[in-house]
Amino acid sequence: SLISDSFVRERLADSWQVGVVVPALIICGGLGFSVLVNIGHVVWHRVRRRLRGDRSLAPRLTLQSGLVLITTALLLIGGMVLIFLFEQSATSAGRPWPAGLRRAWFQSVTARTAGFNTVDIGVVSLPTLCLLMGLMFIGGSPGSTAGGIKTSTAAVLLVNLWSIIRGRPRAEALRRSLPGDTVGRALAVVSTAGFTVGLLILLLAL
């Protein structure tokens, strides 16, 4: 951040620019270029069909785009709700609930990609810190400006786990089957990332 305390000061944390514009930019940057292009094609075709009566075959959201959008929405909403609940006795204590919800929303958005903050990270609760680390580990989406193992990787593993629990022979998402090599690559990415993070934590502790 160009500001020493990021967006923690009241006039910034409660402004609509920080609460709306910055998260919108962060989300777009974290979706990935291929997903944005795919969404653009789908939207543009629907607009053209309404304006010109174009009857050509409509493009569809790819499997990756669908997984990325669903996973991103779940992480954003789930992260916001959990941070809001966890911070009731910490940074949100004594604040009106709309302000706490706005700050929880911002932290949920920024954790996976940007690194800005509207609350003092040094005084947030331990459950919030653990949640933020989990969101940072997942990160953004393939081809985006974010790091992490990627939302699509996490989605593939969760879909595969759900298929195993249900006794299905193959992992399926959005009525499409996931190739076995895709599941294998996702598992390799998460295993490598988990080992690396664990090793670095050990070195930091030493």
Tab-separated table of N, CA and C in Angstrom, residues 4-152:
chain	number	residue	atom	x	y	z
A	4	SER	N	0.848	4.195	4.871
A	4	SER	CA	1.534	3.406	5.893
A	4	SER	C	0.600	2.458	6.645
A	5	ASP	N	-0.657	2.892	6.895
A	5	ASP	CA	-1.600	2.027	7.613
A	5	ASP	C	-2.676	1.485	6.677
A	6	SER	N	-2.357	1.376	5.380
A	6	SER	CA	-3.276	0.861	4.371
A	6	SER	C	-4.587	1.650	4.411
A	7	PHE	N	-5.757	0.989	4.544
A	7	PHE	CA	-7.049	1.682	4.576
A	7	PHE	C	-7.687	1.621	5.957
A	8	VAL	N	-6.863	1.511	7.001
A	8	VAL	CA	-7.397	1.331	8.350
A	8	VAL	C	-8.088	2.586	8.873
A	9	ARG	N	-7.573	3.767	8.553
A	9	ARG	CA	-8.162	5.002	9.092
A	9	ARG	C	-9.634	5.123	8.701
A	10	GLU	N	-10.433	5.680	9.619
A	10	GLU	CA	-11.890	5.666	9.508
A	10	GLU	C	-12.403	6.232	8.187
A	11	ARG	N	-11.882	7.374	7.770
A	11	ARG	CA	-12.436	8.030	6.581
A	11	ARG	C	-12.190	7.213	5.316
A	12	LEU	N	-11.175	6.341	5.327
A	12	LEU	CA	-10.925	5.468	4.192
A	12	LEU	C	-11.710	4.167	4.318
A	13	ALA	N	-11.678	3.549	5.488
A	13	ALA	CA	-12.322	2.247	5.683
A	13	ALA	C	-13.821	2.307	5.425
A	14	ASP	N	-14.457	3.430	5.736
A	14	ASP	CA	-15.905	3.543	5.586
A	14	ASP	C	-16.328	4.262	4.309
A	15	SER	N	-15.390	4.572	3.431
A	15	SER	CA	-15.737	5.263	2.183
A	15	SER	C	-16.249	4.267	1.145
A	16	TRP	N	-17.103	4.730	0.231
A	16	TRP	CA	-17.658	3.838	-0.781
A	16	TRP	C	-16.595	3.429	-1.798
A	17	GLN	N	-15.586	4.293	-1.994
A	17	GLN	CA	-14.535	3.921	-2.931
A	17	GLN	C	-13.791	2.679	-2.465
A	18	VAL	N	-13.476	2.639	-1.170
A	18	VAL	CA	-12.763	1.483	-0.617
A	18	VAL	C	-13.699	0.288	-0.477
A	19	GLY	N	-14.953	0.536	-0.159
A	19	GLY	CA	-15.893	-0.561	0.051
A	19	GLY	C	-16.447	-1.171	-1.212
A	20	VAL	N	-16.450	-0.414	-2.334
A	20	VAL	CA	-17.068	-0.899	-3.571
A	20	VAL	C	-16.061	-0.981	-4.716
A	21	VAL	N	-15.392	0.134	-5.002
A	21	VAL	CA	-14.525	0.198	-6.187
A	21	VAL	C	-13.302	-0.707	-6.053
A	22	VAL	N	-12.602	-0.597	-4.923
A	22	VAL	CA	-11.393	-1.408	-4.732
A	22	VAL	C	-11.714	-2.903	-4.748
A	23	PRO	N	-12.734	-3.387	-4.013
A	23	PRO	CA	-13.066	-4.812	-4.108
A	23	PRO	C	-13.446	-5.255	-5.517
A	24	ALA	N	-14.167	-4.407	-6.262
A	24	ALA	CA	-14.532	-4.770	-7.639
A	24	ALA	C	-13.287	-4.961	-8.498
A	25	LEU	N	-12.315	-4.073	-8.351
A	25	LEU	CA	-11.067	-4.198	-9.102
A	25	LEU	C	-10.293	-5.441	-8.674
A	26	ILE	N	-10.273	-5.706	-7.372
A	26	ILE	CA	-9.564	-6.888	-6.864
A	26	ILE	C	-10.197	-8.169	-7.408
A	27	ILE	N	-11.522	-8.240	-7.387
A	27	ILE	CA	-12.212	-9.440	-7.876
A	27	ILE	C	-11.932	-9.648	-9.359
A	28	CYS	N	-12.023	-8.582	-10.154
A	28	CYS	CA	-11.748	-8.708	-11.593
A	28	CYS	C	-10.309	-9.155	-11.841
A	29	GLY	N	-9.376	-8.592	-11.068
A	29	GLY	CA	-7.984	-8.987	-11.231
A	29	GLY	C	-7.727	-10.422	-10.827
A	30	GLY	N	-8.533	-10.944	-9.900
A	30	GLY	CA	-8.338	-12.300	-9.416
A	30	GLY	C	-9.083	-13.364	-10.197
A	31	LEU	N	-10.001	-12.971	-11.096
A	31	LEU	CA	-10.753	-13.959	-11.871
A	31	LEU	C	-9.913	-14.596	-12.970
A	32	GLY	N	-8.993	-13.851	-13.536
A	32	GLY	CA	-8.174	-14.391	-14.614
A	32	GLY	C	-8.641	-13.894	-15.967
A	33	PHE	N	-7.687	-13.675	-16.860
A	33	PHE	CA	-8.011	-13.105	-18.173
A	33	PHE	C	-8.898	-14.029	-19.001
A	34	SER	N	-8.634	-15.343	-18.961
A	34	SER	CA	-9.429	-16.268	-19.772
A	34	SER	C	-10.885	-16.280	-19.330
A	35	VAL	N	-11.123	-16.193	-18.016
A	35	VAL	CA	-12.492	-16.164	-17.508
A	35	VAL	C	-13.184	-14.867	-17.911
A	36	LEU	N	-12.475	-13.748	-17.801
A	36	LEU	CA	-13.064	-12.457	-18.185
A	36	LEU	C	-13.403	-12.431	-19.670
A	37	VAL	N	-12.513	-12.985	-20.500
A	37	VAL	CA	-12.771	-13.034	-21.947
A	37	VAL	C	-13.979	-13.920	-22.240
A	38	ASN	N	-14.051	-15.077	-21.579
A	38	ASN	CA	-15.175	-15.988	-21.771
A	38	ASN	C	-16.494	-15.322	-21.374
A	39	ILE	N	-16.504	-14.651	-20.217
A	39	ILE	CA	-17.714	-13.937	-19.787
A	39	ILE	C	-18.063	-12.844	-20.792
A	40	GLY	N	-17.053	-12.121	-21.287
A	40	GLY	CA	-17.287	-11.072	-22.271
A	40	GLY	C	-17.936	-11.599	-23.540
A	41	HIS	N	-17.474	-12.755	-24.014
A	41	HIS	CA	-18.054	-13.351	-25.221
A	41	HIS	C	-19.513	-13.730	-25.003
A	42	VAL	N	-19.811	-14.336	-23.855
A	42	VAL	CA	-21.184	-14.755	-23.563
A	42	VAL	C	-22.113	-13.539	-23.463
A	43	VAL	N	-21.680	-12.523	-22.739
A	43	VAL	CA	-22.508	-11.321	-22.561
A	43	VAL	C	-22.699	-10.596	-23.888
A	44	TRP	N	-21.604	-10.448	-24.667
A	44	TRP	CA	-21.686	-9.732	-25.939
A	44	TRP	C	-22.626	-10.443	-26.911
A	45	HIS	N	-22.591	-11.771	-26.945
A	45	HIS	CA	-23.479	-12.509	-27.845
A	45	HIS	C	-24.939	-12.304	-27.454
A	46	ARG	N	-25.222	-12.281	-26.141
A	46	ARG	CA	-26.603	-12.090	-25.701
A	46	ARG	C	-27.090	-10.687	-26.020
A	47	VAL	N	-26.223	-9.697	-25.864
A	47	VAL	CA	-26.600	-8.324	-26.218
A	47	VAL	C	-26.855	-8.215	-27.715
A	48	ARG	N	-25.975	-8.810	-28.522
A	48	ARG	CA	-26.128	-8.749	-29.978
A	48	ARG	C	-27.384	-9.474	-30.432
A	49	ARG	N	-27.703	-10.576	-29.740
A	49	ARG	CA	-28.907	-11.324	-30.108
A	49	ARG	C	-30.157	-10.507	-29.822
A	50	ARG	N	-30.145	-9.744	-28.717
A	50	ARG	CA	-31.300	-8.906	-28.402
A	50	ARG	C	-31.438	-7.737	-29.367
A	51	LEU	N	-30.306	-7.131	-29.744
A	51	LEU	CA	-30.341	-5.945	-30.591
A	51	LEU	C	-30.556	-6.273	-32.060
A	52	ARG	N	-29.939	-7.366	-32.531
A	52	ARG	CA	-29.962	-7.679	-33.958
A	52	ARG	C	-30.726	-8.948	-34.300
A	53	GLY	N	-31.175	-9.658	-33.295
A	53	GLY	CA	-31.862	-10.914	-33.571
A	53	GLY	C	-30.927	-11.992	-34.072
A	54	ASP	N	-29.681	-11.963	-33.640
A	54	ASP	CA	-28.680	-12.935	-34.065
A	54	ASP	C	-29.052	-14.323	-33.526
A	55	ARG	N	-29.178	-15.319	-34.446
A	55	ARG	CA	-29.574	-16.667	-34.055
A	55	ARG	C	-28.411	-17.654	-34.101
A	56	SER	N	-27.193	-17.172	-34.183
A	56	SER	CA	-26.038	-18.069	-34.231
A	56	SER	C	-25.866	-18.791	-32.894
A	57	LEU	N	-25.104	-19.871	-32.923
A	57	LEU	CA	-24.909	-20.684	-31.725
A	57	LEU	C	-24.263	-19.845	-30.631
A	58	ALA	N	-24.907	-19.820	-29.475
A	58	ALA	CA	-24.419	-18.984	-28.380
A	58	ALA	C	-23.222	-19.636	-27.700
A	59	PRO	N	-22.182	-18.853	-27.395
A	59	PRO	CA	-21.047	-19.412	-26.632
A	59	PRO	C	-21.470	-19.730	-25.209
A	60	ARG	N	-20.804	-20.697	-24.612
A	60	ARG	CA	-21.121	-21.113	-23.252
A	60	ARG	C	-19.963	-20.788	-22.321
A	61	LEU	N	-20.276	-20.722	-21.042
A	61	LEU	CA	-19.201	-20.624	-20.066
A	61	LEU	C	-18.432	-21.938	-20.056
A	62	THR	N	-17.129	-21.865	-20.097
A	62	THR	CA	-16.315	-23.064	-20.039
A	62	THR	C	-16.396	-23.672	-18.642
A	63	LEU	N	-15.954	-24.926	-18.548
A	63	LEU	CA	-15.959	-25.587	-17.245
A	63	LEU	C	-15.082	-24.832	-16.253
A	64	GLN	N	-13.928	-24.352	-16.721
A	64	GLN	CA	-13.041	-23.588	-15.838
A	64	GLN	C	-13.715	-22.316	-15.358
A	65	SER	N	-14.378	-21.598	-16.272
A	65	SER	CA	-15.057	-20.355	-15.884
A	65	SER	C	-16.143	-20.626	-14.852
A	66	GLY	N	-16.920	-21.695	-15.056
A	66	GLY	CA	-17.974	-22.028	-14.119
A	66	GLY	C	-17.429	-22.359	-12.741
A	67	LEU	N	-16.372	-23.178	-12.702
A	67	LEU	CA	-15.767	-23.537	-11.420
A	67	LEU	C	-15.177	-22.313	-10.727
A	68	VAL	N	-14.518	-21.457	-11.504
A	68	VAL	CA	-13.898	-20.259	-10.930
A	68	VAL	C	-14.954	-19.330	-10.347
A	69	LEU	N	-16.032	-19.082	-11.067
A	69	LEU	CA	-17.063	-18.159	-10.597
A	69	LEU	C	-17.767	-18.681	-9.349
A	70	ILE	N	-18.110	-19.968	-9.347
A	70	ILE	CA	-18.798	-20.541	-8.186
A	70	ILE	C	-17.879	-20.546	-6.963
A	71	THR	N	-16.636	-20.998	-7.164
A	71	THR	CA	-15.693	-21.058	-6.045
A	71	THR	C	-15.401	-19.666	-5.507
A	72	THR	N	-15.208	-18.696	-6.399
A	72	THR	CA	-14.942	-17.327	-5.969
A	72	THR	C	-16.098	-16.773	-5.149
A	73	ALA	N	-17.324	-16.989	-5.615
A	73	ALA	CA	-18.504	-16.498	-4.882
A	73	ALA	C	-18.596	-17.138	-3.499
A	74	LEU	N	-18.354	-18.436	-3.416
A	74	LEU	CA	-18.426	-19.129	-2.128
A	74	LEU	C	-17.355	-18.626	-1.170
A	75	LEU	N	-16.139	-18.421	-1.679
A	75	LEU	CA	-15.053	-17.935	-0.830
A	75	LEU	C	-15.317	-16.509	-0.353
A	76	LEU	N	-15.835	-15.660	-1.240
A	76	LEU	CA	-16.100	-14.271	-0.867
A	76	LEU	C	-17.196	-14.180	0.187
A	77	ILE	N	-18.316	-14.854	-0.061
A	77	ILE	CA	-19.449	-14.767	0.865
A	77	ILE	C	-19.138	-15.507	2.162
A	78	GLY	N	-18.587	-16.711	2.039
A	78	GLY	CA	-18.249	-17.475	3.235
A	78	GLY	C	-17.210	-16.772	4.089
A	79	GLY	N	-16.180	-16.220	3.437
A	79	GLY	CA	-15.161	-15.489	4.172
A	79	GLY	C	-15.711	-14.275	4.875
A	80	MET	N	-16.604	-13.541	4.206
A	80	MET	CA	-17.202	-12.347	4.812
A	80	MET	C	-18.016	-12.703	6.049
A	81	VAL	N	-18.857	-13.722	5.947
A	81	VAL	CA	-19.705	-14.117	7.073
A	81	VAL	C	-18.854	-14.570	8.253
A	82	LEU	N	-17.848	-15.412	7.994
A	82	LEU	CA	-17.024	-15.935	9.082
A	82	LEU	C	-16.193	-14.830	9.740
A	83	ILE	N	-15.599	-13.951	8.929
A	83	ILE	CA	-14.818	-12.851	9.504
A	83	ILE	C	-15.711	-11.946	10.344
A	84	PHE	N	-16.914	-11.666	9.854
A	84	PHE	CA	-17.853	-10.829	10.608
A	84	PHE	C	-18.168	-11.462	11.969
A	85	LEU	N	-18.397	-12.779	11.983
A	85	LEU	CA	-18.706	-13.465	13.236
A	85	LEU	C	-17.492	-13.536	14.152
A	86	PHE	N	-16.325	-13.829	13.587
A	86	PHE	CA	-15.116	-13.966	14.398
A	86	PHE	C	-14.695	-12.644	15.045
A	87	GLU	N	-15.002	-11.529	14.381
A	87	GLU	CA	-14.510	-10.232	14.855
A	87	GLU	C	-15.481	-9.493	15.764
A	88	GLN	N	-16.568	-10.146	16.143
A	88	GLN	CA	-17.548	-9.484	17.015
A	88	GLN	C	-16.951	-9.109	18.371
A	89	SER	N	-15.985	-9.884	18.837
A	89	SER	CA	-15.356	-9.579	20.121
A	89	SER	C	-13.968	-8.975	19.954
A	90	ALA	N	-13.598	-8.638	18.721
A	90	ALA	CA	-12.264	-8.068	18.468
A	90	ALA	C	-12.404	-6.716	17.776
A	91	THR	N	-12.082	-6.623	16.493
A	91	THR	CA	-12.056	-5.327	15.816
A	91	THR	C	-13.440	-4.733	15.597
A	92	SER	N	-14.496	-5.559	15.631
A	92	SER	CA	-15.853	-5.040	15.418
A	92	SER	C	-16.566	-4.711	16.719
A	93	ALA	N	-15.913	-4.941	17.858
A	93	ALA	CA	-16.549	-4.677	19.148
A	93	ALA	C	-16.870	-3.190	19.288
A	94	GLY	N	-18.133	-2.887	19.592
A	94	GLY	CA	-18.553	-1.507	19.773
A	94	GLY	C	-18.876	-0.772	18.495
A	95	ARG	N	-18.726	-1.410	17.351
A	95	ARG	CA	-19.048	-0.763	16.073
A	95	ARG	C	-20.456	-1.168	15.632
A	96	PRO	N	-21.139	-0.312	14.863
A	96	PRO	CA	-22.413	-0.714	14.273
A	96	PRO	C	-22.187	-1.902	13.329
A	97	TRP	N	-23.171	-2.818	13.252
A	97	TRP	CA	-22.966	-4.015	12.444
A	97	TRP	C	-22.748	-3.729	10.954
A	98	PRO	N	-23.342	-2.664	10.360
A	98	PRO	CA	-23.029	-2.426	8.938
A	98	PRO	C	-21.546	-2.134	8.703
A	99	ALA	N	-20.911	-1.401	9.611
A	99	ALA	CA	-19.480	-1.112	9.460
A	99	ALA	C	-18.658	-2.385	9.588
A	100	GLY	N	-19.037	-3.246	10.541
A	100	GLY	CA	-18.333	-4.516	10.689
A	100	GLY	C	-18.497	-5.403	9.475
A	101	LEU	N	-19.689	-5.391	8.893
A	101	LEU	CA	-19.940	-6.200	7.707
A	101	LEU	C	-19.146	-5.687	6.516
A	102	ARG	N	-19.067	-4.356	6.362
A	102	ARG	CA	-18.283	-3.775	5.265
A	102	ARG	C	-16.816	-4.161	5.377
A	103	ARG	N	-16.275	-4.099	6.578
A	103	ARG	CA	-14.863	-4.419	6.772
A	103	ARG	C	-14.614	-5.916	6.601
A	104	ALA	N	-15.577	-6.724	7.025
A	104	ALA	CA	-15.446	-8.170	6.814
A	104	ALA	C	-15.467	-8.494	5.321
A	105	TRP	N	-16.330	-7.806	4.575
A	105	TRP	CA	-16.387	-7.997	3.122
A	105	TRP	C	-15.057	-7.625	2.481
A	106	PHE	N	-14.495	-6.490	2.877
A	106	PHE	CA	-13.240	-6.047	2.279
A	106	PHE	C	-12.126	-7.037	2.582
A	107	GLN	N	-12.046	-7.504	3.829
A	107	GLN	CA	-10.981	-8.443	4.187
A	107	GLN	C	-11.143	-9.775	3.474
A	108	SER	N	-12.367	-10.209	3.262
A	108	SER	CA	-12.612	-11.451	2.539
A	108	SER	C	-12.163	-11.336	1.084
A	109	VAL	N	-12.398	-10.156	0.485
A	109	VAL	CA	-11.999	-9.938	-0.909
A	109	VAL	C	-10.491	-9.825	-1.039
A	110	THR	N	-9.884	-9.045	-0.170
A	110	THR	CA	-8.472	-8.700	-0.344
A	110	THR	C	-7.522	-9.821	0.071
A	111	ALA	N	-7.976	-10.736	0.935
A	111	ALA	CA	-7.065	-11.748	1.479
A	111	ALA	C	-6.473	-12.642	0.404
A	112	ARG	N	-7.251	-13.001	-0.625
A	112	ARG	CA	-6.773	-13.970	-1.611
A	112	ARG	C	-5.910	-13.346	-2.694
A	113	THR	N	-5.816	-12.024	-2.746
A	113	THR	CA	-5.171	-11.410	-3.891
A	113	THR	C	-4.341	-10.181	-3.574
A	114	ALA	N	-4.933	-9.193	-2.879
A	114	ALA	CA	-4.343	-7.849	-2.906
A	114	ALA	C	-3.440	-7.526	-1.727
A	115	GLY	N	-3.876	-7.842	-0.510
A	115	GLY	CA	-3.063	-7.531	0.655
A	115	GLY	C	-3.352	-6.211	1.322
A	116	PHE	N	-4.392	-5.491	0.885
A	116	PHE	CA	-4.808	-4.284	1.597
A	116	PHE	C	-5.585	-4.697	2.845
A	117	ASN	N	-5.831	-3.761	3.727
A	117	ASN	CA	-6.650	-4.071	4.901
A	117	ASN	C	-7.346	-2.821	5.417
A	118	THR	N	-8.554	-3.035	5.948
A	118	THR	CA	-9.320	-1.948	6.560
A	118	THR	C	-9.394	-2.111	8.069
A	119	VAL	N	-8.792	-3.165	8.597
A	119	VAL	CA	-8.679	-3.368	10.044
A	119	VAL	C	-7.212	-3.640	10.370
A	120	ASP	N	-6.834	-3.374	11.596
A	120	ASP	CA	-5.462	-3.621	12.032
A	120	ASP	C	-5.259	-5.127	12.179
A	121	ILE	N	-4.457	-5.711	11.279
A	121	ILE	CA	-4.260	-7.163	11.287
A	121	ILE	C	-3.601	-7.621	12.592
A	122	GLY	N	-2.878	-6.727	13.250
A	122	GLY	CA	-2.205	-7.094	14.477
A	122	GLY	C	-3.129	-7.358	15.651
A	123	VAL	N	-4.392	-6.932	15.538
A	123	VAL	CA	-5.310	-7.112	16.664
A	123	VAL	C	-6.528	-7.966	16.307
A	124	VAL	N	-6.549	-8.558	15.124
A	124	VAL	CA	-7.687	-9.419	14.772
A	124	VAL	C	-7.594	-10.716	15.573
A	125	SER	N	-8.707	-11.434	15.667
A	125	SER	CA	-8.755	-12.662	16.457
A	125	SER	C	-7.980	-13.782	15.770
A	126	LEU	N	-7.597	-14.788	16.553
A	126	LEU	CA	-6.855	-15.927	16.010
A	126	LEU	C	-7.645	-16.698	14.955
A	127	PRO	N	-8.954	-16.949	15.162
A	127	PRO	CA	-9.719	-17.620	14.100
A	127	PRO	C	-9.698	-16.843	12.782
A	128	THR	N	-9.760	-15.500	12.859
A	128	THR	CA	-9.698	-14.690	11.640
A	128	THR	C	-8.351	-14.841	10.959
A	129	LEU	N	-7.264	-14.854	11.731
A	129	LEU	CA	-5.936	-15.044	11.152
A	129	LEU	C	-5.842	-16.386	10.431
A	130	CYS	N	-6.361	-17.436	11.053
A	130	CYS	CA	-6.330	-18.759	10.418
A	130	CYS	C	-7.142	-18.756	9.124
A	131	LEU	N	-8.298	-18.096	9.152
A	131	LEU	CA	-9.141	-18.013	7.958
A	131	LEU	C	-8.431	-17.233	6.850
A	132	LEU	N	-7.812	-16.110	7.204
A	132	LEU	CA	-7.095	-15.315	6.217
A	132	LEU	C	-5.959	-16.115	5.581
A	133	MET	N	-5.257	-16.911	6.391
A	133	MET	CA	-4.184	-17.739	5.833
A	133	MET	C	-4.731	-18.792	4.885
A	134	GLY	N	-5.893	-19.341	5.227
A	134	GLY	CA	-6.517	-20.308	4.329
A	134	GLY	C	-6.920	-19.681	3.005
A	135	LEU	N	-7.498	-18.480	3.066
A	135	LEU	CA	-7.882	-17.774	1.840
A	135	LEU	C	-6.663	-17.413	1.008
A	136	MET	N	-5.574	-17.004	1.670
A	136	MET	CA	-4.347	-16.671	0.943
A	136	MET	C	-3.740	-17.915	0.298
A	137	PHE	N	-3.852	-19.060	0.957
A	137	PHE	CA	-3.322	-20.307	0.398
A	137	PHE	C	-4.052	-20.662	-0.897
A	138	ILE	N	-5.372	-20.451	-0.929
A	138	ILE	CA	-6.141	-20.731	-2.158
A	138	ILE	C	-5.839	-19.686	-3.225
A	139	GLY	N	-5.847	-18.417	-2.857
A	139	GLY	CA	-5.486	-17.360	-3.798
A	139	GLY	C	-6.552	-17.091	-4.840
A	140	GLY	N	-6.109	-16.660	-6.029
A	140	GLY	CA	-7.021	-16.291	-7.109
A	140	GLY	C	-7.226	-17.416	-8.097
A	141	SER	N	-7.389	-17.059	-9.360
A	141	SER	CA	-7.697	-18.033	-10.403
A	141	SER	C	-6.584	-18.094	-11.441
A	142	PRO	N	-6.547	-19.163	-12.242
A	142	PRO	CA	-5.485	-19.293	-13.256
A	142	PRO	C	-5.473	-18.119	-14.224
A	143	GLY	N	-4.280	-17.658	-14.571
A	143	GLY	CA	-4.155	-16.555	-15.517
A	143	GLY	C	-4.496	-15.206	-14.935
A	144	SER	N	-4.589	-15.121	-13.605
A	144	SER	CA	-4.933	-13.851	-12.973
A	144	SER	C	-3.684	-13.201	-12.408
A	145	THR	N	-3.887	-12.103	-11.685
A	145	THR	CA	-2.764	-11.404	-11.060
A	145	THR	C	-2.528	-11.891	-9.636
A	146	ALA	N	-3.190	-12.981	-9.242
A	146	ALA	CA	-3.113	-13.476	-7.866
A	146	ALA	C	-2.222	-14.707	-7.772
A	147	GLY	N	-1.822	-15.016	-6.543
A	147	GLY	CA	-1.028	-16.210	-6.299
A	147	GLY	C	-1.893	-17.335	-5.751
A	148	GLY	N	-1.290	-18.211	-4.936
A	148	GLY	CA	-2.023	-19.308	-4.328
A	148	GLY	C	-2.120	-20.525	-5.225
A	149	ILE	N	-2.783	-21.561	-4.720
A	149	ILE	CA	-2.933	-22.795	-5.499
A	149	ILE	C	-3.991	-22.646	-6.585
A	150	LYS	N	-4.779	-21.596	-6.556
A	150	LYS	CA	-5.832	-21.227	-7.501
A	150	LYS	C	-7.180	-21.830	-7.105
A	151	THR	N	-8.218	-21.072	-7.392
A	151	THR	CA	-9.583	-21.477	-7.053
A	151	THR	C	-9.997	-22.734	-7.809
A	152	SER	N	-9.575	-22.858	-9.067
A	152	SER	CA	-9.962	-24.024	-9.851
A	152	SER	C	-9.344	-25.297	-9.283
